[in-house]
Coordinates of C-alpha atoms and ligand atoms in Angstrom, one line a residue:
X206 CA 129.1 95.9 106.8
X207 CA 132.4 95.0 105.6
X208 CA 131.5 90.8 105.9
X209 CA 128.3 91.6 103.7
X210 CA 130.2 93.7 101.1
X211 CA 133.0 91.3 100.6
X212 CA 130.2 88.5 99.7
X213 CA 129.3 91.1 96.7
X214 CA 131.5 89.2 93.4
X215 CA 132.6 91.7 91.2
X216 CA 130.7 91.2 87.5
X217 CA 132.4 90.8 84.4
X218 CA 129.8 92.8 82.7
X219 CA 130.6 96.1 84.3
X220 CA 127.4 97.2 86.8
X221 CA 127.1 100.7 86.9
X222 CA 125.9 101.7 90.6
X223 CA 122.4 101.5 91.2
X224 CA 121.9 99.8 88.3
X225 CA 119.4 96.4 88.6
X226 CA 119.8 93.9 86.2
X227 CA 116.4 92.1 85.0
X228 CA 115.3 89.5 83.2
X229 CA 111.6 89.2 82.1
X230 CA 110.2 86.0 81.7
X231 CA 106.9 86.4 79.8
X232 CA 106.4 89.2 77.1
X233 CA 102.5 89.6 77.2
X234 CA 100.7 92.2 77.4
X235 CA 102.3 93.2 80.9
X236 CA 105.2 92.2 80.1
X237 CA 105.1 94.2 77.2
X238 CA 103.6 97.0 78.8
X239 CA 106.1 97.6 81.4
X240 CA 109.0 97.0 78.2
X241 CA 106.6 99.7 77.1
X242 CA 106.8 102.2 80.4
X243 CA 111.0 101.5 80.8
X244 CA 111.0 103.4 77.2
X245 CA 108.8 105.8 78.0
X246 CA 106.6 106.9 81.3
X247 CA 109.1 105.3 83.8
X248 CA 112.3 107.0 82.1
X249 CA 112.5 109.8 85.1
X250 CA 110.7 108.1 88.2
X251 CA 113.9 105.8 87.6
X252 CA 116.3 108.7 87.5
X253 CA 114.6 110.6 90.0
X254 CA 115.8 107.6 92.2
X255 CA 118.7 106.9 90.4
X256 CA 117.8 103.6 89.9
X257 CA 119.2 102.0 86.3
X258 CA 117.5 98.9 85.4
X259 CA 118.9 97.1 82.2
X260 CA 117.0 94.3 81.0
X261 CA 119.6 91.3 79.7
X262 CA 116.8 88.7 78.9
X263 CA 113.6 88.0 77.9
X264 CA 112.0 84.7 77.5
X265 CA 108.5 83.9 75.9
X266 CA 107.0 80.2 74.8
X267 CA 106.4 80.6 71.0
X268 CA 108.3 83.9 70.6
X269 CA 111.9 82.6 71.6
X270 CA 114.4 84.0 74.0
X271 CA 116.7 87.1 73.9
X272 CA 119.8 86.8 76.3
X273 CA 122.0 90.1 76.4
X274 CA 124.2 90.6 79.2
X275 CA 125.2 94.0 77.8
X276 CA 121.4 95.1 77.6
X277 CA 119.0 94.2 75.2
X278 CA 117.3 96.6 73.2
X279 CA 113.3 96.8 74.1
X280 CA 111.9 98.7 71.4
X281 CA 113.5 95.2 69.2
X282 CA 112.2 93.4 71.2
X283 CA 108.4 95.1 71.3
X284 CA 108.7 95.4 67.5
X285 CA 109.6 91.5 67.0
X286 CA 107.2 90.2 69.4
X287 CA 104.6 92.4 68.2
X288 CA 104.9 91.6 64.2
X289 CA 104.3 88.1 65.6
X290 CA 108.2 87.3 65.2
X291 CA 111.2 85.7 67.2
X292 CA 113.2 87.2 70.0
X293 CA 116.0 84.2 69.1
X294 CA 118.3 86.7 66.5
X295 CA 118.8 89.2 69.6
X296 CA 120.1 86.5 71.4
X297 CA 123.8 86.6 72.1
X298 CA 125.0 83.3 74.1
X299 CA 124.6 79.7 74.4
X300 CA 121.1 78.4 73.3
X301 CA 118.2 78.4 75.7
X302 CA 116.1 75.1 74.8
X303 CA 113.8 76.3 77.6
X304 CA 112.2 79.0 79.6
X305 CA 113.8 76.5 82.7
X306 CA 116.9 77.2 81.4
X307 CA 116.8 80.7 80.9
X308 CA 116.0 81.3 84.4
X309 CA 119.0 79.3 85.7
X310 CA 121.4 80.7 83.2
X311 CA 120.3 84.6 82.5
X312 CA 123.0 86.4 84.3
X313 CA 120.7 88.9 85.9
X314 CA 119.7 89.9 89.7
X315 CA 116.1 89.9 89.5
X316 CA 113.4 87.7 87.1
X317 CA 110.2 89.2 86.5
X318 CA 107.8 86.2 86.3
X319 CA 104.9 87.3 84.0
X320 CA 103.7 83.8 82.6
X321 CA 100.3 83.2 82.2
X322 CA 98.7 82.1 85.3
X323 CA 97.8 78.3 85.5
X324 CA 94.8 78.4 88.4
X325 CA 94.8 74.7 88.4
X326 CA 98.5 74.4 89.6
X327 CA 100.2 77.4 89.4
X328 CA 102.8 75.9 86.9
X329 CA 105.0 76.2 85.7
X330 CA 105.6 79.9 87.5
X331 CA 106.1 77.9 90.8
X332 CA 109.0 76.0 89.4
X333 CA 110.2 78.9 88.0
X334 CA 110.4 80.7 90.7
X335 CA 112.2 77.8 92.8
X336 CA 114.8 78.0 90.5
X337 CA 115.0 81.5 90.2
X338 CA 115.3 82.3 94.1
X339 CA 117.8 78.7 94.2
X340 CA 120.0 80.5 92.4
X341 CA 120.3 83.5 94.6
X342 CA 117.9 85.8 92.1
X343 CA 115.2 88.2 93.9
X344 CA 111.9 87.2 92.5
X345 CA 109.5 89.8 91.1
X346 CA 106.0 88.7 89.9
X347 CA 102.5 89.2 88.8
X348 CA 101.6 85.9 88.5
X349 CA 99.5 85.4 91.7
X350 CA 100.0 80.9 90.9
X351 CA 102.7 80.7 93.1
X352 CA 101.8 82.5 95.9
X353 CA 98.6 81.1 96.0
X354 CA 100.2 77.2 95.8
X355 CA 103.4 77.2 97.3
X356 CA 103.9 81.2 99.2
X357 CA 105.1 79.5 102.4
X358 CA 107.5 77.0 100.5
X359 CA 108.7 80.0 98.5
X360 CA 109.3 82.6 101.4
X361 CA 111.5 79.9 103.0
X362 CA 113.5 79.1 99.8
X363 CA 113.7 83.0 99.2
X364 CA 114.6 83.5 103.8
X365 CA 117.5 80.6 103.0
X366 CA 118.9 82.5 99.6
X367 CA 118.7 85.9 101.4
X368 CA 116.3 86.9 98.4
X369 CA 113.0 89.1 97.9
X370 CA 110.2 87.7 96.1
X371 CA 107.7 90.2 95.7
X372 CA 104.2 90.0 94.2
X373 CA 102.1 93.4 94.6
X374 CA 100.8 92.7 91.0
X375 CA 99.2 89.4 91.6
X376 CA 95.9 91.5 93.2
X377 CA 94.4 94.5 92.2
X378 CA 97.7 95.6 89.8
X379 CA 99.7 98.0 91.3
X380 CA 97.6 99.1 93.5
X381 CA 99.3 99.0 96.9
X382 CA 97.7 95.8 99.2
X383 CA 100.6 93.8 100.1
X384 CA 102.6 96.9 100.6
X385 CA 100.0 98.8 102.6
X386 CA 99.7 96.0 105.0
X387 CA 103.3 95.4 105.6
X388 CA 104.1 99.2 105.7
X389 CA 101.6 101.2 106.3
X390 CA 100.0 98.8 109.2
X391 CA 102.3 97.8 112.1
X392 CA 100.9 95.5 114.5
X393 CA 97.5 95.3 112.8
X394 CA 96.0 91.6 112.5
X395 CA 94.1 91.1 109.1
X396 CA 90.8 89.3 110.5
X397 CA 89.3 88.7 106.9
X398 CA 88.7 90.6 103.7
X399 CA 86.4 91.0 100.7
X400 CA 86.1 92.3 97.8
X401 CA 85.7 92.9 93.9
X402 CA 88.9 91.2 92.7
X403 CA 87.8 90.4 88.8
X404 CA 88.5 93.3 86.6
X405 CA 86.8 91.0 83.8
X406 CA 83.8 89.4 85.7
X407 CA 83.2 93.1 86.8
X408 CA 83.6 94.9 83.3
X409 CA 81.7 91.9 81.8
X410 CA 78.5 92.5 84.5
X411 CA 78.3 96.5 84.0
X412 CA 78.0 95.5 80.2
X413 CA 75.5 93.1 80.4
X414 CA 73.7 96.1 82.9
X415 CA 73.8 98.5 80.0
X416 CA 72.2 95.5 77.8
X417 CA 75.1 94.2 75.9
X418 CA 75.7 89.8 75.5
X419 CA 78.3 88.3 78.0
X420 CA 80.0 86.7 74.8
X421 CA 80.7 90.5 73.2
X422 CA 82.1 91.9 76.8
X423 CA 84.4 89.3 77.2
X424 CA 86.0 90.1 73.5
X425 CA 85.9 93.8 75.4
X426 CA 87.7 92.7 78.3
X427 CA 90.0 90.7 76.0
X428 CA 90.9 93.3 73.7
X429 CA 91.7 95.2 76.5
X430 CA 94.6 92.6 77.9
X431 CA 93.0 92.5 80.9
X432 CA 91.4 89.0 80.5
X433 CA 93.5 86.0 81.4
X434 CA 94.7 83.8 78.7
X435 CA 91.7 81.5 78.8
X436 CA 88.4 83.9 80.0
X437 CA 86.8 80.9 81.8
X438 CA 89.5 81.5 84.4
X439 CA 87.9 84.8 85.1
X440 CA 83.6 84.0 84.8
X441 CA 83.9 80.6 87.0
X442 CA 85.8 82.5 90.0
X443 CA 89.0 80.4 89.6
X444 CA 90.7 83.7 89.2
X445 CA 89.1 85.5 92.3
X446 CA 89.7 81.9 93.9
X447 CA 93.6 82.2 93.5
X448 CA 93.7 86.0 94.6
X449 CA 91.6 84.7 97.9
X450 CA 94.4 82.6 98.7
X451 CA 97.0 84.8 98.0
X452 CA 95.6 87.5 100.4
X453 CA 94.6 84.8 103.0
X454 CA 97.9 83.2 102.5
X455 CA 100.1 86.0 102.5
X456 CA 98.0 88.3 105.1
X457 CA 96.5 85.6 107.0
X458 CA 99.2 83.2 107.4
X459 CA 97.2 81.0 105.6
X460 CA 98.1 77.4 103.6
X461 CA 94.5 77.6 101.4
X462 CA 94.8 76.3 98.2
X463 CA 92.4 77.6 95.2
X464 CA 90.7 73.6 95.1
X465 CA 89.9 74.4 98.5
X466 CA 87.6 77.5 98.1
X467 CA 83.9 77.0 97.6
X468 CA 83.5 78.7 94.0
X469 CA 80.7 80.0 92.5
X470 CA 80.9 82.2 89.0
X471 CA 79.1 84.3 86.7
X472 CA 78.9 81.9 83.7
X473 CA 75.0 81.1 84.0
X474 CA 74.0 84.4 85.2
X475 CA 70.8 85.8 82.7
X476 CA 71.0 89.5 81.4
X477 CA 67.7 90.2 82.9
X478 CA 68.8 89.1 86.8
X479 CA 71.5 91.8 86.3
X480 CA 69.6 94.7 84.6
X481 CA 66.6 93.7 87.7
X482 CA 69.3 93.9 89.9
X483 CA 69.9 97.0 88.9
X484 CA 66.1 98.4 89.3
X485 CA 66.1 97.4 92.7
X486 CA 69.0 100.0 93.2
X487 CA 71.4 96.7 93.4
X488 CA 74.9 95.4 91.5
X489 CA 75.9 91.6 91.0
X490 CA 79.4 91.6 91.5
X491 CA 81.5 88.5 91.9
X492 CA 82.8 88.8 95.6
X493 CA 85.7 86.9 97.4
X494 CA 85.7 86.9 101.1
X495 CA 87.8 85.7 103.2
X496 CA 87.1 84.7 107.3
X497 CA 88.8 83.4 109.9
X498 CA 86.3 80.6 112.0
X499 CA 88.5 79.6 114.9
X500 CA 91.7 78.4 113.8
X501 CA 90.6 77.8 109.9
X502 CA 90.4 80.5 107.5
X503 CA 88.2 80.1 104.8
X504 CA 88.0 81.8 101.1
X505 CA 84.3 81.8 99.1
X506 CA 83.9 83.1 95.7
X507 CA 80.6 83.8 94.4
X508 CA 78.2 86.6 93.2
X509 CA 76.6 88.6 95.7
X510 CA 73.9 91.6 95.2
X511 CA 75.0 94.4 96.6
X512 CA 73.6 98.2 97.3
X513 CA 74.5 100.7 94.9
X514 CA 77.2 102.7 96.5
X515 CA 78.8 100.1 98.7
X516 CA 82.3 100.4 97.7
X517 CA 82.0 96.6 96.4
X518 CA 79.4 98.3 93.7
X519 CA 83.0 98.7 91.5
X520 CA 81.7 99.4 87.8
X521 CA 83.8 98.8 84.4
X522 CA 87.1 97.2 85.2
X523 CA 87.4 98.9 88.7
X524 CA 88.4 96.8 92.1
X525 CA 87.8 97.2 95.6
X526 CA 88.9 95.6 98.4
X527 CA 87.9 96.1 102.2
X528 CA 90.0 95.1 104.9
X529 CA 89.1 93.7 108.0
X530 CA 91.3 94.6 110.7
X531 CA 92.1 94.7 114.8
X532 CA 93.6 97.8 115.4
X533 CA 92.2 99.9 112.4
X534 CA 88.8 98.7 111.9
X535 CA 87.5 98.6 107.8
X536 CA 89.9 100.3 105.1
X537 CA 89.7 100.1 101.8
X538 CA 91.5 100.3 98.5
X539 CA 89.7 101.1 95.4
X540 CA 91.5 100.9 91.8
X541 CA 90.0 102.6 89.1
X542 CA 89.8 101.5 85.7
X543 CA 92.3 98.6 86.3
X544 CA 94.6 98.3 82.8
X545 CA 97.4 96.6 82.0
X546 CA 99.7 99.9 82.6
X547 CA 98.5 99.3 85.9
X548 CA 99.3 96.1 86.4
X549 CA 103.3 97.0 84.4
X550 CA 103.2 99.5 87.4
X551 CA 103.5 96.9 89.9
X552 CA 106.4 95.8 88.4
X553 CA 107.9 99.0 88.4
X554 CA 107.1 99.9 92.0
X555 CA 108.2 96.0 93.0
X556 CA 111.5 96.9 91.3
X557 CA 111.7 99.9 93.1
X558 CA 111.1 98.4 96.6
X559 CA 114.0 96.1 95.8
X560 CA 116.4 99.3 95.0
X561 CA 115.2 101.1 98.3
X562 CA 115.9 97.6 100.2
X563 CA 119.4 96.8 98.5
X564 CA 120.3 100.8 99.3
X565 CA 118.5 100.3 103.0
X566 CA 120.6 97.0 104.0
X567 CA 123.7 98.3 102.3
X568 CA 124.2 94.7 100.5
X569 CA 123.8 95.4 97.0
X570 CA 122.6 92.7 94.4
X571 CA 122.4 89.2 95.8
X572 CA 125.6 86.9 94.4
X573 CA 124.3 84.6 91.3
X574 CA 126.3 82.1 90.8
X575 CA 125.9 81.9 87.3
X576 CA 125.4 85.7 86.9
X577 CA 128.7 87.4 86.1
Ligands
NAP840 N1 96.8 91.4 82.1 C1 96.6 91.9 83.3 O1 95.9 93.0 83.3 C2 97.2 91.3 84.5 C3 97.0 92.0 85.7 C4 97.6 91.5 86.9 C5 98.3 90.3 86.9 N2 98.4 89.7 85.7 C6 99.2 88.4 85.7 O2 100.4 88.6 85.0 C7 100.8 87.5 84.2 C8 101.0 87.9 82.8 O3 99.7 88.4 82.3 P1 99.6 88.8 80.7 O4 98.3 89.4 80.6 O5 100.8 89.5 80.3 O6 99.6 87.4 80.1 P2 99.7 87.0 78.5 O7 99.4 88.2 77.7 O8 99.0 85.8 78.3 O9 101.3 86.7 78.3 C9 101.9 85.6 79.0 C10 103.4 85.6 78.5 O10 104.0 84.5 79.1 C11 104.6 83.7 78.1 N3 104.4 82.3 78.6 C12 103.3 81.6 78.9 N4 103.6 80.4 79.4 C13 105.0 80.3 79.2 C14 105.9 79.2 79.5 N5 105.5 78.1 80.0 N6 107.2 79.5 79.3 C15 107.7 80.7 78.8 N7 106.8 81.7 78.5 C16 105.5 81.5 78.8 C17 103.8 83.9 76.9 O11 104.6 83.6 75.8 P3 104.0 83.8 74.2 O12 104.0 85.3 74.0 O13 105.1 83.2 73.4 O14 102.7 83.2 74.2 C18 103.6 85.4 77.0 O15 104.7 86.1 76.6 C19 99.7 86.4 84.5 O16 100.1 85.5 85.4 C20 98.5 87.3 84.9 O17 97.6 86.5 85.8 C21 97.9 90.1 84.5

């Protein structure tokens, strides 16, 4: 005990104990949110675990960067990004001429990558996060790109900088899936999975059930913030496609990348095959399965019909996912409503795992070399 605590530095910015520092790189709607739940809703599950977090930087692409190593105030920020504005007057330090450079400078102990998710490459979050766990920073993100293209390659950077790099948020929010497997399951093998995965594709097919135009639920779903960026992402699968490789890669021991799944969406599919669907006592849901044949284990994305009270019937922005397992059969998680609080909760809760694990080890923060 005494070896780790002498690797601790001491800060110049005085830490107060239990206190995390974190910087958030991407200020969109979860982003945001959780900026959002750390004024409000989250105030006394943090003090109930005496747990401090103070965030000293937050980076955007046409909003600017705010470094603070003192703390940086979030309802500025929120009202700045908000009115469509810059983050650049709240920053106090040398200038940041890139979000690259804010993750190797910001002196904090964890970044919260919350960029938008790039299904094609999962860039530039994977670089990002590279960088981020290089530099001895725990990773914390809901950007399921990364773990999708590079999880194994990340895990082992994180292993060799004695780092976390969590990621309950990149499926199904903060609904617990990655942390009900690794804690709640010893010695169980995940054989395969499927599920519901697409808040939007979902939320867009029980519209178009109740009669309204693909075009005007999407604007729904977008309103919302629970769309990505660009909506194709969603309709085409390439969203369910990424999340299939996360859960193969990360509870499968899987390497599958997206451009490996066979991918089928919801773009062509007519109003009236849905609302017949529906008369035969049926849902079209986009579904992403993943198997295990032999040694391969392969990821599909496509609609599927299926009976009204199967727990993949999900309706509005609801998921479900069912679990395939050795020693515990079927289980399933179902997330109701799924919102962008929800998905500001996994950051919360993947903030909070990191306080339990820094207490639990006894090694506090990990040593950044830049952050002081
Ligand atoms: N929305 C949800 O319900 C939800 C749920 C689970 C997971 N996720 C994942 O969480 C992540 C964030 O989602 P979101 O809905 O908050 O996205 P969003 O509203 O599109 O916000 C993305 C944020 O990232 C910033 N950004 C994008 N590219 C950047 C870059 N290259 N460098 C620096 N900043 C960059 C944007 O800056 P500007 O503001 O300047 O554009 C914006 O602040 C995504 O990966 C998404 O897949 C979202």
């Amino acid at each position: 005990v005494s070896v780790k605590r002498a690797e601790i530095r001491a800060p110049a910015v005085r830490r107060r104990r239990g206190e995390l520092r974190v910087a958030l790189l991407g200020f969109g709607h979860v982003g945001r949110a959780f900026a959002r739940g750390l004024l409000g809703p989250y105030r006394e599950a943090l003090a109930s675990r005496k747990l401090r977090l103070r965030v000293v930087g937050v980076a955007t692409r046409v909003h600017g960067a705010a470094v603070d190593a003192r703390g940086l105030d979030l309802t500025q920020c929120l009202a700045r990004v908000e009115a469509g504005g810059c983050l650049a007057s709240l920053h106090r330090g040398a200038p940041l001429p890139s979000a690259l450079a804010f993750v190797r400078s910001v002196p904090a102990d964890v970044l919260v990558e919350l960029t938008s998710l790039d299904p094609l490459r999962g860039e530039p979050a994977t670089t990002h996060l590279r960088a981020a766990l290089s530099r001895g920073l725990h990773v914390v993100t809901a950007n399921k790109g990364p773990v999708a293209f590079a999880w194994s390659e990340l895990k082992r950077l994180a292993r060799r900088h004695r780092c976390e790099l969590l990621h309950e948020g990149a499926v199904m929010d903060g609904t617990p899936v990655f942390n009900l497997v690794s804690r709640c399951l010893p010695g169980c093998r995940i054989l395969g999975f499927r599920g519901t995965l697409n808040s939007t594709s979902s939320h867009v097919l029980t519209r178009m059930e109740e009669g309204a135009s693909l075009e005007a639920a999407v604007r729904e779903a977008q309103a919302a913030g629970i769309a990505e960026a660009d909506p194709r992402a969603d309709l085409s699968g390439w969203d369910s496609a990424v999340k299939g490789c996360t859960l193969a890669n990360v509870l499968m021991g899987a390497t599958v990348r997206p451009r490996e799944v066979r991918r089928r969406g919801i773009v062509r599919i007519q109003p009236e095959t849905v609302r017949s669907a529906i008369e035969r006592g049926r849902r079209i849901r986009l579904v992403v399965r993943g198997s295990r044949l032999g040694r391969r284990i392969r990821v599909r994305v496509a609609p599927e019909e299926i009976p009204l009270g199967d727990p993949l019937s999900t309706r509005g922005s609801d998921a479900a996912l069912i679990l395939q397992t050795d020693l515990m059969g079927e289980i399933g998680v179902y997330e109701r409503g799924g919102n962008v609080e929800q998905a500001a909760y996994a950051i919360f809760s993947d903030l909070a795992t990191l306080a339990s694990l820094g207490a639990i080890t006894g090694r506090g923060w990990p040593r950044s070399r830049e952050a002081t």
